[in-house]
Amino acid sequence: MANCSAAAERCFFQVAIAIPLDRLFDYLPPSDYLAETVKPGVRVLVPFGKGRKVGLLMAICSDSAVDNTRLKAVEQILDDEPILSGPDICFLQWISHYYHYPLGEVLANALPTALRQGKPARLDSQTSYVLSELGSVTPMEQLKRAPKQQALLNLFHNHGGAISSTALSAFKPALQTLLAKGFLQPISTVPINDNPGTGTHLIANPEQQIAINTISAALGHFSVFLLEGVTGSGKTEVYMQVISAALAKGLQVLVLLPEISLTPQLELRFRQRFSAPIVTFHSKLSDKQRLGAWLSIQRGTANIMLGTRSAFFTPLAKPGLIILDEEHDTSFKQQEGLRFSARDAAIARGKHLGIPVLLGSATPSLESLFNVGRQRYQLLPLSTRAGNASEPVLQLLDIRNKKMQSGLSEQLLALIQDTLAQNQQVLLFINRRGYAPVQICHGCGWVARCRYCDANMVIHAAERRLRCHHCGSEQPLTPLCPACNTGELQALGMGTERIEQTLTQVFADKKLVRLDKDTTKRKGALEDYLQCIRDGDADIILGTQMLAKGHHFPNVTLVAILDIDSSLFSIDYRAEEKLAQLIIQVAGRAGRADMPGRVILQTRHPQHPLLLTLLNRGYRAYAQAALAERIQAQLPPYTHQALFRAEANNITAPQLFLTALSGLINRHNSQGISVFGPVSAPMARRAGQFRFQLLLQSRSRKDLHQVLDQILAGLGELKEARSIKWSLDVDPVDLY
DNA sequence: AGCACGCCGACT
DNA sequence: GTCGGCGTGCTC
C-alpha cells in the first residue's frame, strides 16, 4: 500500500466543517496515513483556526486550490468505517443546495451530538431487565392503581425475556418503581434483540388491503403514497402491515411523527406487533441514548426507527420505507437553523434512495392534495371508520349578542352540564394560555406592553406576573396603573387559566385538567395528564392546540373550540388551512361507536364560507375551494416562495440590507421572479430586534433557485449585511 | 460560529 | 495611565 504523504503523487483531504461557510477545507493527510485505508464519510479531527474541530471527510483528491504551504495536516481519523454512506452524503449535499445552507452545518444536523463532538462511534453494552421471581408471581391487579407500572409489568409478562433499557426509555419512572419494589432485576448484556412482538395482524378491510398491497408492491423503488384516512379508519394497521412487508425483505423503516408525546403509544403498539428491534429517536433522549439509537439503525442492528423531525437524517443501513404520519402538521418544518421541511425532504430522500414514501393524514395538506392532482403522489383512501363508529357532528354556535361567561356562551355551558351529567368527558380548546391576553386600565386606557416586542403582556394570575409570550420577559403584577396611578386595572380577553377558574367555579364537583405549555413544563407531566384522562379521572379537559395532536379520548363526547374567529381573518394565508385541519382533527379525538362525538364551534361569523363548506361538504370540499383560491391569488402550491428575513437592534439596518438585496436580485433576475418588500414582519419588533422580510416568488421552482444561487454567492460581500442578522427560508410555512 | 486583532471611553 | 467595548476579518 502506498504511503501517500511520502509518495510522489500528493493527496489532499477535503473536509466539511460545521461553520456557516458553504465551502470545504483542504488538509494534508495525517502523518501515518496509508492510502486506501480511509474512505470518504469518516470523521476527522482537524486543526482549525486556533482550536480543533471535528469534520467529515468528503473526498480525497490529488490537488488543492489552496497554497500548499498554508495547509495543515489532519490530526486524527476518528472512524474505521464511514459513518455516512455515499448515497447519504449525496442526499445531504442535495439538502445543502436546496435549502442554501452550508454543507458542514447540514452534516452536523444529521449526526447525533456525541458523534459531532468526536466521541467514538461505539455501541455500549447496555443494561437489560428481566422479571424477578417476585415480579413473575405478582398478580397484575395489585398494580391497577398504577397503570404505567401495570403496563410495564404486562410488557415483561408477554415478552418472557430480557428487555433492554433503551427499549424501555418511555417507561423510565415506572421502571425505577418496579425495580425498587423488586419486581424487576437488571442484567448486563451485549445489545439484545427486544422481542416481545406477537406478529398477529388484524384482518384488513378492502380499502386497507388495497393500500397494503399497493405500498408493499412498491418496495424497492421510489414512489409517494398519500394515505388519507379519518381517525379510527385504521391507518396504523396499514403502517404495521406495510412495515411487516418491508421487514420480511430485510429492509428498515423510518417512521416520523410530529410530536414526541405521540411516540410512546405507537412504540407500544409496534413492540406488541413486531419481533424486530425498534428504536426511538427524539430530543428528550440523552446524548448517549441518541447515539445508541442512531448507530443501531446506521449499522442495521435495529430495523425500525420511530421518531420526530430530529430523527429524519438518521442513515439507514438497509433503506426500505419512510412513513410520515400526520403529514399536514407544520411541526415537520424546522423553524430555525436548517429550515427544512421533513415532509418535503422525505420525498427527496425517497427519490435519492429509491424507496417508497408513505404520507398519512386525515386532513392532508393542500400541497399533498395538489401533488395527488398532478399525479405525483398516489392517493390511497380509507373512508370506513372501524367498528361502525359514526361521524362526529360538527355544529356552529352563533355567539353574536349572546351572554358570555369567560368566553363560554350559556348554551355551551348548558351542553357541558348535560354531558357531565351523563358521566361523559368534555374537551375544550382555546389557543391562548395564561389568564388573559391583555391588561388594560379602565381609567386611562393604558395597556401593558412588552418592552422588547410589539406585543401585549399576558396576565398569569396564579403566579401574579405579566409575561411576554414572544421573548419571555416578565414583571410582577402591580395593583395600580403605572400611567395614572389608579387601581382600575382590568383583565381583557380569555386564556386557559381564566377559563379554568370559571369552570372550576361553575362545575365545582367535577375534575378539570388543564393542558398547556405552563401546566406541562415538568418532564413527563403531559404523559401523566393524558393517562389520567384516558383513565377517566378527568371530567373536563381544557387546553391549547397541543391537545389536538393524535391523542384519542373515547369517553369524550363533547368538544368545543372557543376562539375560531381569530383564525378566520388572519393575515397568514395558511391560517384557514390550519383551522380547517384543527376542526377535523379535533372532531376525530372524540367519541366511539356507541357514543358519537359532538363538536361545537363558537363563532361570530356563522356565515363564513370556510365554516359552511367544511361543515356541509367536508374537508375535501374545503381543500378544493382553498386550492382554487390559491390559484387565484398565485400562492403556493401553485407558486414557490423563498423568504429573506433580516433583523437588527435598529430599525434602519435591516431595511437597508433588504433594499440592497432587492437591488442585487433585480440585477440577476432575467427569469422575472417576483420580489415583494422589504416589509416589516407581522411582529415588527421582537426581543428588542427590528425585523423585516423580503419575499421572492415564482411559478418556476427552477427559476427561483437559479436566482438564489446567483445572489447568494455575492451576498457575503454586501456591506449592508455586516450590521444585521439575516436568514433565508426556502418554502416558508410561516411568514412571521 | 468562534476567536483574535484593533482602535476609542470610564475606571482600579 | 489601563480594562474592555464590539466592528472587522479569517479560518484549509
Coordinates of C-alpha atoms in Angstrom, one line a residue, chain A residues 223-610:
Chain A
S223 CA -43.0 6.4 -5.2
V224 CA -45.1 8.5 -2.9
F225 CA -48.4 7.5 -1.4
L226 CA -50.9 9.6 0.4
L227 CA -52.9 7.5 2.9
E228 CA -55.9 9.6 3.6
G229 CA -57.9 8.2 6.5
V230 CA -60.0 9.7 9.2
T231 CA -59.2 9.0 12.8
G232 CA -60.2 5.4 13.6
S233 CA -60.0 4.3 10.0
G234 CA -57.0 2.1 10.7
K235 CA -54.0 4.0 9.3
T236 CA -51.8 2.4 11.9
E237 CA -52.8 -1.1 10.9
V238 CA -51.8 -0.2 7.3
Y239 CA -48.5 1.2 8.5
M240 CA -47.8 -2.0 10.5
Q241 CA -48.6 -4.4 7.7
V242 CA -46.5 -2.5 5.3
I243 CA -43.7 -2.4 7.8
S244 CA -44.0 -6.2 8.1
A245 CA -43.7 -6.5 4.3
A246 CA -40.5 -4.3 4.4
L247 CA -39.1 -6.3 7.4
A248 CA -39.7 -9.6 5.5
K249 CA -37.5 -8.3 2.8
G250 CA -34.8 -7.4 5.3
L251 CA -35.4 -3.7 4.9
Q252 CA -35.5 -0.9 7.5
V253 CA -38.3 1.5 8.1
L254 CA -38.2 5.1 9.3
V255 CA -41.4 6.3 10.9
L256 CA -41.8 10.0 11.7
L257 CA -44.4 11.7 13.9
P258 CA -45.0 15.4 14.5
E259 CA -44.7 15.3 18.3
I260 CA -42.8 13.4 21.0
S261 CA -45.9 12.7 23.1
L262 CA -47.2 10.5 20.3
T263 CA -44.2 8.2 20.2
P264 CA -44.9 6.1 23.4
Q265 CA -48.3 4.8 22.3
L266 CA -47.1 3.9 18.8
E267 CA -43.9 2.4 20.1
L268 CA -46.0 0.2 22.4
R269 CA -48.2 -1.0 19.6
F270 CA -45.2 -1.7 17.4
R271 CA -43.5 -3.6 20.2
Q272 CA -46.6 -5.7 20.7
R273 CA -46.6 -6.4 16.9
F274 CA -43.0 -6.8 15.8
S275 CA -40.3 -9.0 16.8
A276 CA -37.7 -6.8 15.1
P277 CA -35.7 -4.4 17.2
I278 CA -37.2 -1.0 17.4
V279 CA -35.6 2.3 18.5
T280 CA -37.0 5.7 19.2
F281 CA -35.2 9.0 18.5
H282 CA -36.3 12.4 19.7
S283 CA -35.0 15.4 21.6
K284 CA -35.9 14.2 25.0
L285 CA -33.3 11.3 24.9
S286 CA -29.9 11.8 26.4
D287 CA -26.9 12.2 24.0
K288 CA -25.9 8.6 24.8
Q289 CA -29.3 7.2 24.1
R290 CA -29.5 9.1 20.8
L291 CA -26.1 7.8 19.8
G292 CA -27.2 4.2 20.5
A293 CA -30.4 4.6 18.5
W294 CA -28.6 6.3 15.6
L295 CA -25.9 3.7 15.5
S296 CA -28.2 0.7 15.7
I297 CA -30.1 2.0 12.6
Q298 CA -26.9 3.0 10.8
R299 CA -25.5 -0.5 11.4
G300 CA -28.7 -2.3 10.8
T301 CA -29.0 -4.0 14.3
A302 CA -32.4 -2.3 14.6
N303 CA -34.9 -2.3 11.8
I304 CA -37.5 0.3 12.8
M305 CA -36.8 3.8 13.9
L306 CA -39.7 5.8 15.4
G307 CA -39.0 9.5 15.9
T308 CA -39.7 13.1 15.4
R309 CA -38.3 15.5 12.9
S310 CA -34.9 15.3 14.6
A311 CA -34.7 11.6 13.6
F312 CA -35.1 12.4 9.9
F313 CA -31.5 12.3 8.8
T314 CA -30.5 9.1 10.5
P315 CA -28.8 6.9 7.9
L316 CA -30.4 3.6 7.1
A317 CA -28.2 0.6 6.6
K318 CA -30.9 -1.1 4.5
P319 CA -33.4 1.6 3.5
G320 CA -36.8 0.2 2.8
L321 CA -39.5 2.8 3.5
I322 CA -40.2 6.2 5.1
I323 CA -43.5 6.8 6.8
L324 CA -44.6 10.3 7.8
D325 CA -47.7 10.3 9.9
E326 CA -49.9 13.4 10.3
E327 CA -48.1 14.8 7.3
H328 CA -50.2 18.1 7.3
D329 CA -48.6 19.0 10.7
T330 CA -46.4 22.1 10.5
S331 CA -44.1 20.7 13.2
F332 CA -42.4 18.9 10.4
K333 CA -41.0 22.2 9.3
Q334 CA -37.9 23.3 11.2
Q335 CA -38.1 26.9 12.1
E336 CA -34.5 27.8 12.7
G337 CA -31.1 26.9 11.6
L338 CA -31.6 24.5 8.7
R339 CA -35.1 25.4 7.9
F340 CA -36.1 22.2 6.2
S341 CA -39.5 20.5 5.8
A342 CA -39.2 16.9 6.9
R343 CA -42.2 16.1 4.7
D344 CA -40.7 17.6 1.5
A345 CA -37.2 16.3 2.3
A346 CA -38.6 12.8 2.9
I347 CA -39.9 12.8 -0.7
A348 CA -36.4 13.9 -1.9
R349 CA -34.8 11.3 0.2
G350 CA -37.1 8.6 -1.1
K351 CA -36.1 9.6 -4.6
H352 CA -32.4 9.5 -3.7
L353 CA -32.6 6.1 -2.0
G354 CA -35.0 4.6 -4.5
I355 CA -37.6 3.7 -1.8
P356 CA -41.3 4.5 -1.3
V357 CA -42.5 7.3 1.0
L358 CA -45.9 7.0 2.7
L359 CA -47.6 10.1 3.9
G360 CA -50.6 9.7 6.2
S361 CA -53.3 12.1 7.4
A362 CA -57.0 12.6 8.0
T363 CA -56.6 16.1 6.8
P364 CA -53.9 16.2 4.1
S365 CA -52.0 19.4 3.4
L366 CA -53.1 21.4 0.4
E367 CA -49.6 20.7 -1.0
S368 CA -50.1 17.0 -0.9
L369 CA -53.6 17.1 -2.4
F370 CA -52.1 19.3 -5.1
N371 CA -49.5 16.6 -5.8
V372 CA -52.1 14.0 -5.9
G373 CA -53.9 16.1 -8.5
R374 CA -50.7 16.3 -10.5
Q375 CA -50.3 12.5 -10.3
R376 CA -47.1 12.8 -8.4
Y377 CA -48.5 11.1 -5.3
Q378 CA -50.8 8.1 -5.4
L379 CA -53.9 8.6 -3.2
L380 CA -54.9 5.7 -1.0
P381 CA -58.2 6.5 0.7
L382 CA -59.5 4.9 3.9
S383 CA -63.1 6.0 4.1
T384 CA -64.6 3.5 6.5
R385 CA -64.4 4.0 10.2
A386 CA -63.6 0.9 12.1
G387 CA -66.3 -0.7 14.2
N388 CA -69.1 1.2 12.5
A389 CA -68.3 4.3 14.5
S390 CA -70.4 7.2 13.4
E391 CA -69.1 10.5 12.2
P392 CA -69.0 13.2 14.9
V393 CA -71.5 16.0 14.4
L394 CA -70.0 19.4 13.7
Q395 CA -72.1 22.4 14.8
L396 CA -71.7 26.1 14.7
L397 CA -72.8 28.1 17.8
D398 CA -73.6 31.7 16.9
I399 CA -72.4 33.8 19.9
R400 CA -73.3 37.2 18.5
N401 CA -75.2 39.2 21.1
K402 CA -75.1 36.1 23.4
K403 CA -74.4 36.4 27.1
M404 CA -70.9 35.1 27.7
Q405 CA -69.2 33.9 30.8
S406 CA -65.4 33.9 30.4
G407 CA -65.6 33.2 26.7
L408 CA -68.2 30.5 27.2
S409 CA -71.7 31.0 25.9
E410 CA -74.6 30.0 28.1
Q411 CA -75.7 27.4 25.5
L412 CA -72.2 25.8 25.6
L413 CA -72.3 25.8 29.4
A414 CA -75.6 24.0 29.3
L415 CA -74.2 21.4 26.9
I416 CA -71.2 20.9 29.2
Q417 CA -73.6 20.4 32.1
D418 CA -75.7 17.8 30.1
T419 CA -72.6 15.9 29.0
L420 CA -71.1 15.8 32.5
A421 CA -74.4 14.7 33.9
Q422 CA -74.1 11.6 31.7
N423 CA -70.7 10.9 33.1
Q424 CA -69.0 11.7 29.8
Q425 CA -66.0 13.9 29.3
V426 CA -65.8 17.3 27.8
L427 CA -62.9 18.7 25.8
L428 CA -62.4 22.4 25.3
F429 CA -59.8 24.2 23.1
I430 CA -58.6 27.7 23.3
N431 CA -55.4 28.6 21.7
R432 CA -54.2 31.1 24.3
R433 CA -52.5 30.3 27.5
G434 CA -52.3 32.4 30.6
Y435 CA -55.1 34.2 32.4
A436 CA -55.9 37.0 29.9
P437 CA -54.0 38.3 26.9
V438 CA -54.4 42.0 27.8
Q439 CA -54.2 44.1 30.9
I440 CA -55.9 47.4 30.4
C441 CA -56.5 50.4 32.7
H442 CA -60.2 51.2 32.8
G443 CA -59.3 54.7 34.0
C444 CA -56.9 55.9 31.3
G445 CA -56.7 53.2 28.6
W446 CA -53.1 52.2 29.3
V447 CA -52.3 48.7 28.1
A448 CA -49.4 46.6 29.5
R449 CA -46.9 46.2 26.6
C450 CA -43.7 44.3 26.3
R451 CA -40.6 46.5 26.5
Y452 CA -38.9 44.4 23.8
C453 CA -41.6 43.3 21.4
D454 CA -44.6 44.7 19.6
A455 CA -46.9 42.6 21.8
N456 CA -49.1 42.9 24.9
M457 CA -48.1 41.3 28.1
V458 CA -50.1 38.3 29.1
I459 CA -51.5 38.1 32.6
H460 CA -50.5 35.0 34.5
A461 CA -52.8 35.3 37.6
A462 CA -51.6 32.3 39.6
E463 CA -48.0 33.5 39.5
R464 CA -49.1 37.1 39.8
R465 CA -46.9 38.1 36.8
L466 CA -47.1 39.7 33.4
R467 CA -45.3 37.7 30.8
C468 CA -44.5 38.2 27.1
H469 CA -45.1 35.0 25.1
H470 CA -42.7 36.1 22.4
C471 CA -39.5 36.9 24.3
G472 CA -40.2 35.5 27.8
S473 CA -39.7 38.8 29.7
E474 CA -41.7 39.1 32.9
Q475 CA -42.7 41.6 35.6
P476 CA -44.8 41.3 38.7
L477 CA -48.5 42.3 38.6
T478 CA -49.0 45.6 40.2
P479 CA -52.3 46.8 41.8
L480 CA -52.0 50.3 40.4
C481 CA -51.9 51.5 36.8
P482 CA -48.4 52.8 36.2
A483 CA -49.8 55.5 33.9
C484 CA -52.5 57.1 36.1
N485 CA -51.8 55.6 39.5
T486 CA -55.4 54.5 40.0
G487 CA -56.5 50.9 40.7
E488 CA -58.5 50.5 37.6
L489 CA -56.5 47.7 36.0
Q490 CA -58.6 45.0 34.3
A491 CA -58.0 41.7 32.6
L492 CA -59.3 41.7 29.0
G493 CA -59.9 38.5 27.0
M494 CA -59.6 34.9 27.8
G495 CA -56.8 32.4 28.4
T496 CA -56.8 28.8 29.6
E497 CA -56.1 29.9 33.1
R498 CA -59.1 32.2 33.3
I499 CA -61.5 29.6 31.8
E500 CA -60.2 27.0 34.2
Q501 CA -61.1 29.4 37.0
T502 CA -64.6 29.9 35.7
L503 CA -65.2 26.2 35.0
T504 CA -64.0 25.1 38.4
Q505 CA -66.5 27.5 40.0
V506 CA -69.4 26.5 37.8
F507 CA -68.7 22.8 37.9
A508 CA -67.2 22.7 41.4
D509 CA -67.8 18.9 41.9
K510 CA -66.1 18.0 38.6
K511 CA -62.4 17.3 38.0
L512 CA -60.8 19.6 35.4
V513 CA -57.4 19.0 33.8
R514 CA -55.7 21.9 32.1
L515 CA -53.1 21.2 29.4
D516 CA -50.9 23.9 28.1
K517 CA -47.3 24.9 28.0
D518 CA -47.5 26.1 31.6
T519 CA -49.0 23.0 33.1
T520 CA -46.9 20.5 31.2
K521 CA -43.4 22.1 31.7
R522 CA -42.4 19.3 34.1
K523 CA -40.9 16.3 32.4
G524 CA -43.5 13.6 32.0
A525 CA -46.4 15.8 33.1
L526 CA -48.1 15.7 29.7
E527 CA -48.0 11.8 29.7
D528 CA -49.3 11.7 33.2
Y529 CA -52.3 14.0 32.3
L530 CA -53.0 12.1 29.2
Q531 CA -53.1 8.8 31.2
C532 CA -55.3 10.5 33.8
I533 CA -57.7 11.5 31.0
R534 CA -57.8 8.0 29.5
D535 CA -58.4 6.5 32.9
G536 CA -61.5 8.7 33.2
D537 CA -60.0 10.7 36.1
A538 CA -60.9 14.0 34.4
D539 CA -64.3 15.3 33.5
I540 CA -63.4 18.5 31.8
I541 CA -60.2 18.7 29.7
L542 CA -59.2 22.2 28.8
G543 CA -56.1 23.0 26.7
T544 CA -54.4 24.6 23.8
Q545 CA -53.8 23.1 20.4
M546 CA -51.3 20.7 21.9
L547 CA -54.3 18.5 22.8
A548 CA -55.3 18.2 19.2
K549 CA -52.4 16.1 18.1
G550 CA -53.0 12.4 17.7
H551 CA -54.5 11.6 21.1
H552 CA -57.8 9.9 21.1
F553 CA -60.2 10.1 24.1
P554 CA -63.1 7.6 23.6
N555 CA -65.1 8.9 26.6
V556 CA -65.2 12.5 25.3
T557 CA -68.5 13.2 23.6
L558 CA -68.5 17.0 23.6
V559 CA -65.7 19.0 22.1
A560 CA -65.8 22.8 21.8
I561 CA -63.4 25.2 20.1
L562 CA -63.9 28.5 21.8
D563 CA -62.0 31.0 19.6
I564 CA -62.0 30.0 15.9
D565 CA -62.7 33.6 14.8
S566 CA -59.2 34.7 15.3
S567 CA -58.0 32.3 12.6
L568 CA -60.8 33.2 10.1
F569 CA -59.4 36.7 9.3
S570 CA -55.7 36.2 9.8
I571 CA -53.1 37.9 7.6
D572 CA -51.4 34.5 7.3
Y573 CA -52.9 32.8 4.3
R574 CA -52.3 29.3 5.8
A575 CA -54.3 30.1 9.0
E576 CA -57.5 29.0 7.4
E577 CA -56.0 25.7 6.3
K578 CA -54.7 25.1 9.8
L579 CA -58.1 25.9 11.3
A580 CA -59.9 23.5 8.9
Q581 CA -57.4 20.8 9.8
L582 CA -57.7 21.6 13.5
I583 CA -61.5 21.3 13.4
I584 CA -61.5 18.0 11.6
Q585 CA -58.6 16.6 13.8
V586 CA -60.4 17.7 16.9
A587 CA -63.6 16.0 15.8
G588 CA -61.6 12.8 15.4
R589 CA -60.5 13.0 19.1
A590 CA -63.9 12.4 20.4
G591 CA -66.4 9.6 20.7
R592 CA -66.6 6.0 19.9
A593 CA -69.1 3.6 18.3
D594 CA -71.8 3.7 20.9
M595 CA -71.2 7.3 21.9
P596 CA -70.8 9.6 18.9
G597 CA -69.0 12.8 19.5
R598 CA -70.3 16.3 19.0
V599 CA -68.1 19.3 18.1
I600 CA -69.2 22.8 18.9
L601 CA -67.6 25.8 17.2
Q602 CA -68.3 29.1 18.9
T603 CA -68.2 31.9 16.3
R604 CA -69.4 35.4 15.5
H605 CA -69.2 34.5 11.8
P606 CA -71.6 31.6 11.2
Q607 CA -71.9 32.5 7.5
H608 CA -68.2 32.3 6.9
P609 CA -67.6 30.3 3.7
L610 CA -64.8 28.2 5.2

